PDB file of C-alpha atoms in Angstrom:
ATOM      1  CA  MET E   1       0.000   0.000   0.000  1.00 87.00           C
ATOM      2  CA  ASN E   2       1.430   3.333  -1.101  1.00 94.00           C
ATOM      3  CA  LYS E   3       0.186   6.183   1.044  1.00 97.00           C
ATOM      4  CA  LEU E   4       1.073   9.834   1.615  1.00 98.00           C
ATOM      5  CA  PHE E   5      -0.602  11.646   4.486  1.00 98.00           C
ATOM      6  CA  VAL E   6      -0.117  14.126   7.306  1.00 98.00           C
ATOM      7  CA  ALA E   7       0.031  12.865  10.878  1.00 98.00           C
ATOM      8  CA  TYR E   8      -0.024  14.934  14.059  1.00 98.00           C
ATOM      9  CA  LYS E   9       2.857  14.073  16.352  1.00 98.00           C
ATOM     10  CA  PRO E  10       2.126  14.676  20.033  1.00 98.00           C
ATOM     11  CA  ALA E  11       4.673  16.244  22.357  1.00 96.00           C
ATOM     12  CA  ASN E  12       7.161  14.197  24.403  1.00 94.00           C
ATOM     13  CA  ILE E  13       7.818  11.494  21.807  1.00 96.00           C
ATOM     14  CA  SER E  14      10.535  11.362  19.165  1.00 93.00           C
ATOM     15  CA  SER E  15       9.602  11.435  15.483  1.00 95.00           C
ATOM     16  CA  ASN E  16      11.087   7.948  15.036  1.00 95.00           C
ATOM     17  CA  ALA E  17       9.117   6.502  17.949  1.00 97.00           C
ATOM     18  CA  PHE E  18       5.932   8.103  16.629  1.00 98.00           C
ATOM     19  CA  LEU E  19       6.593   6.602  13.190  1.00 98.00           C
ATOM     20  CA  SER E  20       6.853   3.168  14.806  1.00 98.00           C
ATOM     21  CA  THR E  21       3.349   3.563  16.261  1.00 98.00           C
ATOM     22  CA  LEU E  22       2.009   4.441  12.793  1.00 98.00           C
ATOM     23  CA  LYS E  23       3.696   1.406  11.219  1.00 98.00           C
ATOM     24  CA  LYS E  24       1.969  -0.818  13.758  1.00 97.00           C
ATOM     25  CA  LYS E  25      -1.361   0.968  13.290  1.00 97.00           C
ATOM     26  CA  TYR E  26      -1.345   0.555   9.499  1.00 97.00           C
ATOM     27  CA  LYS E  27       0.556  -2.757   9.522  1.00 97.00           C
ATOM     28  CA  VAL E  28       3.286  -1.623   7.131  1.00 97.00           C
ATOM     29  CA  LYS E  29       7.008  -2.368   7.217  1.00 96.00           C
ATOM     30  CA  LYS E  30       8.394   0.407   5.012  1.00 97.00           C
ATOM     31  CA  ALA E  31       7.585   3.947   6.149  1.00 98.00           C
ATOM     32  CA  GLY E  32       9.309   7.280   6.505  1.00 98.00           C
ATOM     33  CA  PHE E  33       8.741  10.878   7.480  1.00 97.00           C
ATOM     34  CA  SER E  34       9.972  14.266   6.348  1.00 94.00           C
ATOM     35  CA  GLY E  35      10.941  17.168   8.582  1.00 90.00           C
ATOM     36  CA  THR E  36      11.988  15.823  11.990  1.00 89.00           C
ATOM     37  CA  LEU E  37      10.179  17.359  14.946  1.00 93.00           C
ATOM     38  CA  ASP E  38      12.032  17.567  18.244  1.00 88.00           C
ATOM     39  CA  PRO E  39      10.612  15.285  20.971  1.00 90.00           C
ATOM     40  CA  PHE E  40       9.235  18.235  22.981  1.00 92.00           C
ATOM     41  CA  ALA E  41       7.477  19.671  19.878  1.00 95.00           C
ATOM     42  CA  LYS E  42       4.129  18.667  18.421  1.00 98.00           C
ATOM     43  CA  GLY E  43       2.368  19.089  15.117  1.00 98.00           C
ATOM     44  CA  VAL E  44       2.410  18.241  11.427  1.00 98.00           C
ATOM     45  CA  LEU E  45       4.610  15.369  10.262  1.00 98.00           C
ATOM     46  CA  ILE E  46       4.532  14.228   6.621  1.00 98.00           C
ATOM     47  CA  ILE E  47       4.359  10.422   6.421  1.00 98.00           C
ATOM     48  CA  ALA E  48       4.845   8.115   3.429  1.00 98.00           C
ATOM     49  CA  PHE E  49       4.523   4.354   3.015  1.00 98.00           C
ATOM     50  CA  ASN E  50       6.326   1.995   0.638  1.00 97.00           C
ATOM     51  CA  GLN E  51       7.205   3.507  -2.790  1.00 96.00           C
ATOM     52  CA  TYR E  52       6.141   6.976  -1.681  1.00 98.00           C
ATOM     53  CA  THR E  53       9.053   7.134   0.787  1.00 97.00           C
ATOM     54  CA  LYS E  54      11.234   7.943  -2.252  1.00 96.00           C
ATOM     55  CA  LEU E  55       9.253  11.105  -3.015  1.00 97.00           C
ATOM     56  CA  PHE E  56      10.148  13.349  -0.067  1.00 97.00           C
ATOM     57  CA  ARG E  57      12.766  15.319  -2.006  1.00 96.00           C
ATOM     58  CA  PHE E  58      10.199  16.130  -4.708  1.00 97.00           C
ATOM     59  CA  LEU E  59       7.470  17.403  -2.361  1.00 97.00           C
ATOM     60  CA  ASP E  60       6.615  21.092  -2.022  1.00 94.00           C
ATOM     61  CA  LYS E  61       7.137  21.649   1.724  1.00 95.00           C
ATOM     62  CA  THR E  62       7.846  25.378   1.919  1.00 94.00           C
ATOM     63  CA  PRO E  63       7.118  27.493   3.841  1.00 97.00           C
ATOM     64  CA  LYS E  64       6.887  25.795   7.214  1.00 97.00           C
ATOM     65  CA  HIS E  65       4.461  27.419   9.624  1.00 98.00           C
ATOM     66  CA  TYR E  66       4.930  27.308  13.424  1.00 98.00           C
ATOM     67  CA  LYS E  67       3.614  28.566  16.732  1.00 98.00           C
ATOM     68  CA  ALA E  68       6.239  28.944  19.437  1.00 98.00           C
ATOM     69  CA  THR E  69       6.329  30.073  23.054  1.00 97.00           C
ATOM     70  CA  ILE E  70       9.565  31.628  24.280  1.00 97.00           C
ATOM     71  CA  TRP E  71      10.436  31.497  27.975  1.00 97.00           C
ATOM     72  CA  LEU E  72      12.425  34.657  28.685  1.00 97.00           C
ATOM     73  CA  GLY E  73      15.006  34.288  31.441  1.00 96.00           C
ATOM     74  CA  ALA E  74      15.321  30.506  31.142  1.00 95.00           C
ATOM     75  CA  SER E  75      18.604  29.020  29.990  1.00 90.00           C
ATOM     76  CA  SER E  76      18.811  25.566  28.434  1.00 86.00           C
ATOM     77  CA  LYS E  77      21.571  23.616  26.697  1.00 80.00           C
ATOM     78  CA  SER E  78      19.087  22.383  24.110  1.00 79.00           C
ATOM     79  CA  LEU E  79      17.161  25.688  23.754  1.00 81.00           C
ATOM     80  CA  ASP E  80      13.933  23.951  24.794  1.00 86.00           C
ATOM     81  CA  LYS E  81      12.191  23.208  28.080  1.00 85.00           C
ATOM     82  CA  HIS E  82      14.518  20.283  28.734  1.00 81.00           C
ATOM     83  CA  ASN E  83      18.068  20.613  30.081  1.00 78.00           C
ATOM     84  CA  ILE E  84      17.260  23.856  31.967  1.00 85.00           C
ATOM     85  CA  THR E  85      20.415  25.130  33.666  1.00 86.00           C
ATOM     86  CA  GLU E  86      19.375  28.553  34.964  1.00 89.00           C
ATOM     87  CA  LEU E  87      16.207  30.500  35.727  1.00 91.00           C
ATOM     88  CA  THR E  88      15.989  34.263  36.170  1.00 93.00           C
ATOM     89  CA  LEU E  89      13.151  36.748  35.876  1.00 94.00           C
ATOM     90  CA  PRO E  90      14.217  39.712  33.736  1.00 95.00           C
ATOM     91  CA  LEU E  91      12.363  43.009  33.755  1.00 95.00           C
ATOM     92  CA  ALA E  92       9.318  43.020  31.512  1.00 96.00           C
ATOM     93  CA  PHE E  93       9.633  44.470  28.007  1.00 97.00           C
ATOM     94  CA  SER E  94       7.267  46.752  26.154  1.00 97.00           C
ATOM     95  CA  LYS E  95       5.381  45.343  23.165  1.00 94.00           C
ATOM     96  CA  GLU E  96       7.315  47.759  20.979  1.00 96.00           C
ATOM     97  CA  GLN E  97      10.604  46.295  22.223  1.00 96.00           C
ATOM     98  CA  ILE E  98       9.363  42.784  21.521  1.00 96.00           C
ATOM     99  CA  LYS E  99       8.085  43.607  18.037  1.00 95.00           C
ATOM    100  CA  SER E 100      11.396  45.236  17.090  1.00 95.00           C
ATOM    101  CA  THR E 101      13.163  41.885  17.577  1.00 96.00           C
ATOM    102  CA  LEU E 102      10.847  39.930  15.257  1.00 96.00           C
ATOM    103  CA  ILE E 103      12.986  40.363  12.183  1.00 94.00           C
ATOM    104  CA  LYS E 104      12.362  38.829   8.773  1.00 95.00           C
ATOM    105  CA  GLY E 105      14.538  37.920   5.807  1.00 96.00           C
ATOM    106  CA  GLU E 106      17.661  35.777   5.551  1.00 95.00           C
ATOM    107  CA  LEU E 107      19.482  35.144   8.818  1.00 94.00           C
ATOM    108  CA  GLU E 108      22.720  33.379   9.682  1.00 89.00           C
ATOM    109  CA  PHE E 109      22.741  31.092  12.707  1.00 82.00           C
ATOM    110  CA  ILE E 110      24.629  28.283  14.360  1.00 77.00           C
ATOM    111  CA  PRO E 111      22.402  25.235  14.965  1.00 74.00           C
ATOM    112  CA  PRO E 112      21.858  24.127  18.572  1.00 71.00           C
ATOM    113  CA  GLN E 113      24.228  21.555  20.046  1.00 61.00           C
ATOM    114  CA  PHE E 114      21.166  19.377  20.563  1.00 64.00           C
ATOM    115  CA  SER E 115      20.316  19.052  16.864  1.00 61.00           C
ATOM    116  CA  ALA E 116      20.249  16.353  14.184  1.00 64.00           C
ATOM    117  CA  LYS E 117      23.131  17.946  12.270  1.00 65.00           C
ATOM    118  CA  ARG E 118      25.883  15.469  11.447  1.00 68.00           C
ATOM    119  CA  VAL E 119      29.436  16.073  12.618  1.00 63.00           C
ATOM    120  CA  GLN E 120      32.019  13.554  11.397  1.00 62.00           C
ATOM    121  CA  GLY E 121      29.286  10.980  10.858  1.00 65.00           C
ATOM    122  CA  LYS E 122      27.576  11.468  14.226  1.00 64.00           C
ATOM    123  CA  ARG E 123      24.500  13.441  15.206  1.00 68.00           C
ATOM    124  CA  ALA E 124      25.302  16.579  17.173  1.00 61.00           C
ATOM    125  CA  TYR E 125      22.797  15.642  19.883  1.00 64.00           C
ATOM    126  CA  GLU E 126      24.604  12.337  20.459  1.00 67.00           C
ATOM    127  CA  LEU E 127      27.771  14.257  21.258  1.00 58.00           C
ATOM    128  CA  ALA E 128      25.879  16.805  23.372  1.00 60.00           C
ATOM    129  CA  LYS E 129      24.349  14.047  25.509  1.00 67.00           C
ATOM    130  CA  ARG E 130      27.875  12.837  26.285  1.00 68.00           C
ATOM    131  CA  GLY E 131      28.957  16.343  27.254  1.00 67.00           C
ATOM    132  CA  GLU E 132      31.013  16.810  24.082  1.00 63.00           C
ATOM    133  CA  LYS E 133      30.807  19.957  21.978  1.00 68.00           C
ATOM    134  CA  ALA E 134      30.199  19.632  18.252  1.00 63.00           C
ATOM    135  CA  GLU E 135      31.828  22.112  15.886  1.00 69.00           C
ATOM    136  CA  LEU E 136      28.770  23.198  13.927  1.00 69.00           C
ATOM    137  CA  LYS E 137      29.010  25.377  10.851  1.00 77.00           C
ATOM    138  CA  THR E 138      27.073  28.591  10.339  1.00 83.00           C
ATOM    139  CA  CYS E 139      23.832  28.035   8.399  1.00 85.00           C
ATOM    140  CA  LYS E 140      21.237  30.280   6.801  1.00 92.00           C
ATOM    141  CA  MET E 141      17.471  30.360   7.174  1.00 94.00           C
ATOM    142  CA  HIS E 142      14.778  32.605   5.746  1.00 96.00           C
ATOM    143  CA  ILE E 143      12.009  34.068   7.887  1.00 97.00           C
ATOM    144  CA  TYR E 144       9.056  34.928   5.658  1.00 98.00           C
ATOM    145  CA  GLU E 145       6.684  36.166   8.344  1.00 97.00           C
ATOM    146  CA  CYS E 146       6.716  36.555  12.112  1.00 97.00           C
ATOM    147  CA  LYS E 147       4.145  38.106  14.429  1.00 97.00           C
ATOM    148  CA  MET E 148       3.559  38.348  18.148  1.00 97.00           C
ATOM    149  CA  LEU E 149       0.494  36.441  19.322  1.00 98.00           C
ATOM    150  CA  HIS E 150       0.629  37.023  23.068  1.00 96.00           C
ATOM    151  CA  TYR E 151       3.030  38.330  25.699  1.00 97.00           C
ATOM    152  CA  MET E 152       2.501  37.474  29.362  1.00 97.00           C
ATOM    153  CA  HIS E 153       5.892  38.024  30.966  1.00 97.00           C
ATOM    154  CA  PRO E 154       8.097  35.978  30.918  1.00 97.00           C
ATOM    155  CA  PHE E 155       6.309  34.014  28.162  1.00 97.00           C
ATOM    156  CA  LEU E 156       6.172  35.304  24.594  1.00 98.00           C
ATOM    157  CA  SER E 157       4.097  33.493  21.958  1.00 98.00           C
ATOM    158  CA  ILE E 158       4.845  34.057  18.270  1.00 98.00           C
ATOM    159  CA  GLU E 159       3.705  32.669  14.932  1.00 98.00           C
ATOM    160  CA  LEU E 160       6.202  32.396  12.115  1.00 97.00           C
ATOM    161  CA  SER E 161       6.706  31.117   8.593  1.00 98.00           C
ATOM    162  CA  VAL E 162      10.174  29.825   7.665  1.00 97.00           C
ATOM    163  CA  SER E 163      12.230  28.078   4.990  1.00 95.00           C
ATOM    164  CA  GLU E 164      13.326  24.460   5.005  1.00 90.00           C
ATOM    165  CA  GLY E 165      16.371  23.966   7.174  1.00 85.00           C
ATOM    166  CA  ALA E 166      15.314  26.671   9.621  1.00 91.00           C
ATOM    167  CA  TYR E 167      15.647  26.118  13.365  1.00 89.00           C
ATOM    168  CA  VAL E 168      12.932  27.865  15.370  1.00 94.00           C
ATOM    169  CA  ARG E 169      15.000  27.315  18.521  1.00 91.00           C
ATOM    170  CA  SER E 170      17.855  29.286  16.953  1.00 91.00           C
ATOM    171  CA  TYR E 171      15.514  32.056  15.817  1.00 94.00           C
ATOM    172  CA  CYS E 172      14.212  32.408  19.364  1.00 91.00           C
ATOM    173  CA  GLU E 173      17.806  32.565  20.595  1.00 91.00           C
ATOM    174  CA  ILE E 174      18.372  35.476  18.181  1.00 93.00           C
ATOM    175  CA  ILE E 175      15.325  37.248  19.626  1.00 95.00           C
ATOM    176  CA  ALA E 176      16.629  36.741  23.173  1.00 94.00           C
ATOM    177  CA  LEU E 177      20.069  38.107  22.276  1.00 93.00           C
ATOM    178  CA  LYS E 178      18.443  41.249  20.867  1.00 95.00           C
ATOM    179  CA  LEU E 179      16.570  41.661  24.149  1.00 96.00           C
ATOM    180  CA  GLY E 180      19.760  41.046  26.131  1.00 96.00           C
ATOM    181  CA  VAL E 181      18.473  38.005  28.026  1.00 96.00           C
ATOM    182  CA  LYS E 182      18.706  34.240  28.031  1.00 94.00           C
ATOM    183  CA  ALA E 183      15.695  32.357  26.695  1.00 95.00           C
ATOM    184  CA  THR E 184      14.483  28.945  25.636  1.00 94.00           C
ATOM    185  CA  LEU E 185      11.414  27.466  23.975  1.00 95.00           C
ATOM    186  CA  SER E 186       8.718  26.161  26.318  1.00 95.00           C
ATOM    187  CA  ALA E 187       6.435  24.996  23.474  1.00 96.00           C
ATOM    188  CA  LEU E 188       6.589  24.474  19.717  1.00 97.00           C
ATOM    189  CA  GLU E 189       3.865  23.426  17.291  1.00 98.00           C
ATOM    190  CA  ARG E 190       4.219  22.945  13.544  1.00 98.00           C
ATOM    191  CA  LEU E 191       0.987  23.960  11.861  1.00 98.00           C
ATOM    192  CA  SER E 192       1.823  23.190   8.241  1.00 98.00           C
ATOM    193  CA  GLU E 193       4.522  22.478   5.668  1.00 97.00           C
ATOM    194  CA  GLY E 194       3.669  24.056   2.334  1.00 96.00           C
ATOM    195  CA  LYS E 195       0.181  22.763   1.513  1.00 95.00           C
ATOM    196  CA  PHE E 196       0.513  19.908   4.003  1.00 98.00           C
ATOM    197  CA  VAL E 197      -1.903  20.329   6.926  1.00 98.00           C
ATOM    198  CA  TYR E 198      -3.337  17.784   9.316  1.00 98.00           C
ATOM    199  CA  ASN E 199      -6.577  16.206   8.103  1.00 97.00           C
ATOM    200  CA  ASP E 200      -7.161  13.029  10.158  1.00 97.00           C
ATOM    201  CA  GLU E 201      -4.436  11.101   8.276  1.00 98.00           C
ATOM    202  CA  LYS E 202      -6.433  11.225   5.053  1.00 97.00           C
ATOM    203  CA  SER E 203      -4.620   9.813   1.998  1.00 97.00           C
ATOM    204  CA  LEU E 204      -3.365  12.531  -0.333  1.00 97.00           C
ATOM    205  CA  ASN E 205      -3.057  12.594  -4.096  1.00 96.00           C
ATOM    206  CA  VAL E 206       0.717  12.771  -4.290  1.00 96.00           C
ATOM    207  CA  LEU E 207       0.709  14.393  -7.743  1.00 96.00           C
ATOM    208  CA  GLU E 208      -0.946  17.487  -6.244  1.00 96.00           C
ATOM    209  CA  TYR E 209       1.961  17.932  -3.812  1.00 97.00           C
ATOM    210  CA  LEU E 210       4.958  17.398  -6.090  1.00 97.00           C
ATOM    211  CA  ASN E 211       7.247  20.365  -6.609  1.00 96.00           C
ATOM    212  CA  LEU E 212       7.545  19.324 -10.262  1.00 97.00           C
ATOM    213  CA  LYS E 213       5.991  20.296 -13.574  1.00 97.00           C
ATOM    214  CA  GLN E 214       4.051  17.705 -15.538  1.00 97.00           C
ATOM    215  CA  ASN E 215       5.490  16.579 -18.855  1.00 97.00           C
ATOM    216  CA  SER E 216       3.961  14.450 -21.627  1.00 96.00           C
ATOM    217  CA  LEU E 217       5.407  11.521 -23.528  1.00 94.00           C
ATOM    218  CA  LEU E 218       4.317  10.463 -27.019  1.00 90.00           C
ATOM    219  CA  ASP E 219       4.552   6.746 -26.251  1.00 89.00           C
ATOM    220  CA  LEU E 220       3.479   5.970 -22.681  1.00 88.00           C
ATOM    221  CA  ASN E 221       4.371   2.303 -23.205  1.00 85.00           C
ATOM    222  CA  LYS E 222       7.972   3.366 -22.645  1.00 85.00           C
ATOM    223  CA  LEU E 223       7.088   4.175 -19.020  1.00 85.00           C
ATOM    224  CA  GLU E 224       5.515   0.763 -18.588  1.00 81.00           C
ATOM    225  CA  ASN E 225       8.713  -0.939 -19.718  1.00 82.00           C
ATOM    226  CA  GLY E 226      11.222   1.567 -18.356  1.00 84.00           C
ATOM    227  CA  THR E 227      12.561   2.064 -21.887  1.00 89.00           C
ATOM    228  CA  LYS E 228      14.998   4.872 -22.666  1.00 92.00           C
ATOM    229  CA  ILE E 229      13.273   8.147 -23.554  1.00 94.00           C
ATOM    230  CA  ASN E 230      14.594  10.448 -26.262  1.00 94.00           C
ATOM    231  CA  LEU E 231      14.339  14.207 -25.832  1.00 96.00           C
ATOM    232  CA  ASP E 232      12.258  14.725 -28.987  1.00 95.00           C
ATOM    233  CA  GLU E 233       9.570  12.398 -27.593  1.00 95.00           C
ATOM    234  CA  LEU E 234       8.717  14.847 -24.791  1.00 97.00           C
ATOM    235  CA  GLU E 235       6.338  17.783 -25.004  1.00 96.00           C
ATOM    236  CA  ILE E 236       8.581  19.940 -22.760  1.00 97.00           C
ATOM    237  CA  GLN E 237      12.251  19.692 -23.647  1.00 97.00           C
ATOM    238  CA  ASP E 238      13.744  22.318 -21.316  1.00 97.00           C
ATOM    239  CA  GLU E 239      16.235  21.208 -18.666  1.00 97.00           C
ATOM    240  CA  GLY E 240      14.682  20.323 -15.326  1.00 97.00           C
ATOM    241  CA  GLU E 241      12.835  17.632 -13.414  1.00 98.00           C
ATOM    242  CA  TYR E 242       9.302  16.538 -14.337  1.00 98.00           C
ATOM    243  CA  PHE E 243       6.697  13.886 -13.663  1.00 97.00           C
ATOM    244  CA  ILE E 244       4.899  11.939 -16.381  1.00 97.00           C
ATOM    245  CA  GLU E 245       1.549  10.384 -15.547  1.00 95.00           C
ATOM    246  CA  ASP E 246      -0.010   7.225 -16.885  1.00 92.00           C
ATOM    247  CA  LYS E 247      -3.322   5.661 -15.878  1.00 89.00           C
ATOM    248  CA  ASP E 248      -2.079   3.574 -12.950  1.00 91.00           C
ATOM    249  CA  PHE E 249       1.375   4.974 -12.203  1.00 93.00           C
ATOM    250  CA  PHE E 250       3.764   7.875 -12.775  1.00 96.00           C
ATOM    251  CA  SER E 251       7.491   8.404 -13.283  1.00 96.00           C
ATOM    252  CA  VAL E 252       9.911  11.209 -12.437  1.00 97.00           C
ATOM    253  CA  ILE E 253      12.493  12.187 -15.049  1.00 97.00           C
ATOM    254  CA  ARG E 254      15.351  14.649 -15.401  1.00 98.00           C
ATOM    255  CA  ILE E 255      16.389  16.477 -18.560  1.00 98.00           C
ATOM    256  CA  LYS E 256      20.020  17.578 -18.535  1.00 97.00           C
ATOM    257  CA  ASP E 257      22.492  18.162 -21.366  1.00 97.00           C
ATOM    258  CA  LYS E 258      19.758  17.103 -23.819  1.00 95.00           C
ATOM    259  CA  LYS E 259      19.573  13.664 -22.214  1.00 96.00           C
ATOM    260  CA  VAL E 260      16.606  12.136 -20.378  1.00 96.00           C
ATOM    261  CA  THR E 261      17.100   9.952 -17.307  1.00 96.00           C
ATOM    262  CA  TYR E 262      14.689   8.322 -14.880  1.00 96.00           C
ATOM    263  CA  LEU E 263      14.877   9.515 -11.276  1.00 96.00           C
ATOM    264  CA  LEU E 264      11.959   7.281 -10.305  1.00 95.00           C
ATOM    265  CA  ASN E 265      10.173   4.888 -12.605  1.00 91.00           C
ATOM    266  CA  LYS E 266       6.728   3.341 -12.412  1.00 92.00           C
ATOM    267  CA  VAL E 267       5.516   4.534  -9.025  1.00 95.00           C
ATOM    268  CA  GLU E 268       2.039   3.135  -8.490  1.00 92.00           C
ATOM    269  CA  LYS E 269      -0.756   5.538  -7.641  1.00 88.00           C
ATOM    270  CA  CYS E 270      -2.596   4.857  -4.413  1.00 77.00           C
TER     271      CYS E 270
END
C-alpha cells in the first residue's frame, strides 16, 4: 500500500518513535517521514509508506508554519524546556521592544548543540548528551513572516513562517540576544509544511503535492517498460525535473544536457 498523508505528532515522543506507532497501526514495514520534529514539539509530520518514501525530495514543503512560546530568562543547553540550567526573571519588556526583535529575511545562525546535524558521521545531539561539543558550521534560514500572538511576561508566543532547514530554537535565541536576556522554547507546534496540513491522516493525491511540472510523452508504453526516452519524444524539452503520468502509475524524469534519465520509474498511484 502506497500512502502519503499528514500525521499529528504529540509532544514528548521522538519522530522515530511516533513513526513506529504508525507502522503498527497501518501494519506496514516500510515507512518514513519528512521534517523531523524535536521530541518536545508537536504538530504536522509528513508520512509516506512503501514507494512513496522515495518522493520526499520532490514534495513542495515550503514554507513551514509554526507557533512557538519563548520562555524569557530561562537558559537551556538544548534551547527547549529540557536541560534547563538557569532561571531568572528579567524586567518586563514593552510590546514595541518585543516587536522590534521579530525580524524577517535571511538570517545566519549556528544550529543548537542538541540538533540532528551530522558532525564527522555522528548526530550533534549524540555528542551533546555525552557532554562533548560539536563544531557546527554557520547556516542560513529565511524568515518569511513573524508576528507576536501574546506576551505574558516571561512568556512570549509568536507565529512564524520559515524556509526548510530553519531552526525555530535558533531564531528564538536570536530574539533573546536582541533583548539582552537568556531564553528557551517552552512549546513548539508545527501547523503546516507548504500545503501539508493535518486532516485526520487522510490519503493525499501525491501528484498534487509534487514540486515538479508535468510533462507528456508520445509513447506511454515506454514508461511501462522503463525504456529509454529520447528528448524529442517529450512535449517539454527544457532542462529540469518533471513527472509523467499514466493511468495507474507515474514516473519522475530529469532532462540535462539534452539527455533524459529516470529519477523514479513506475511509481504506483494509491
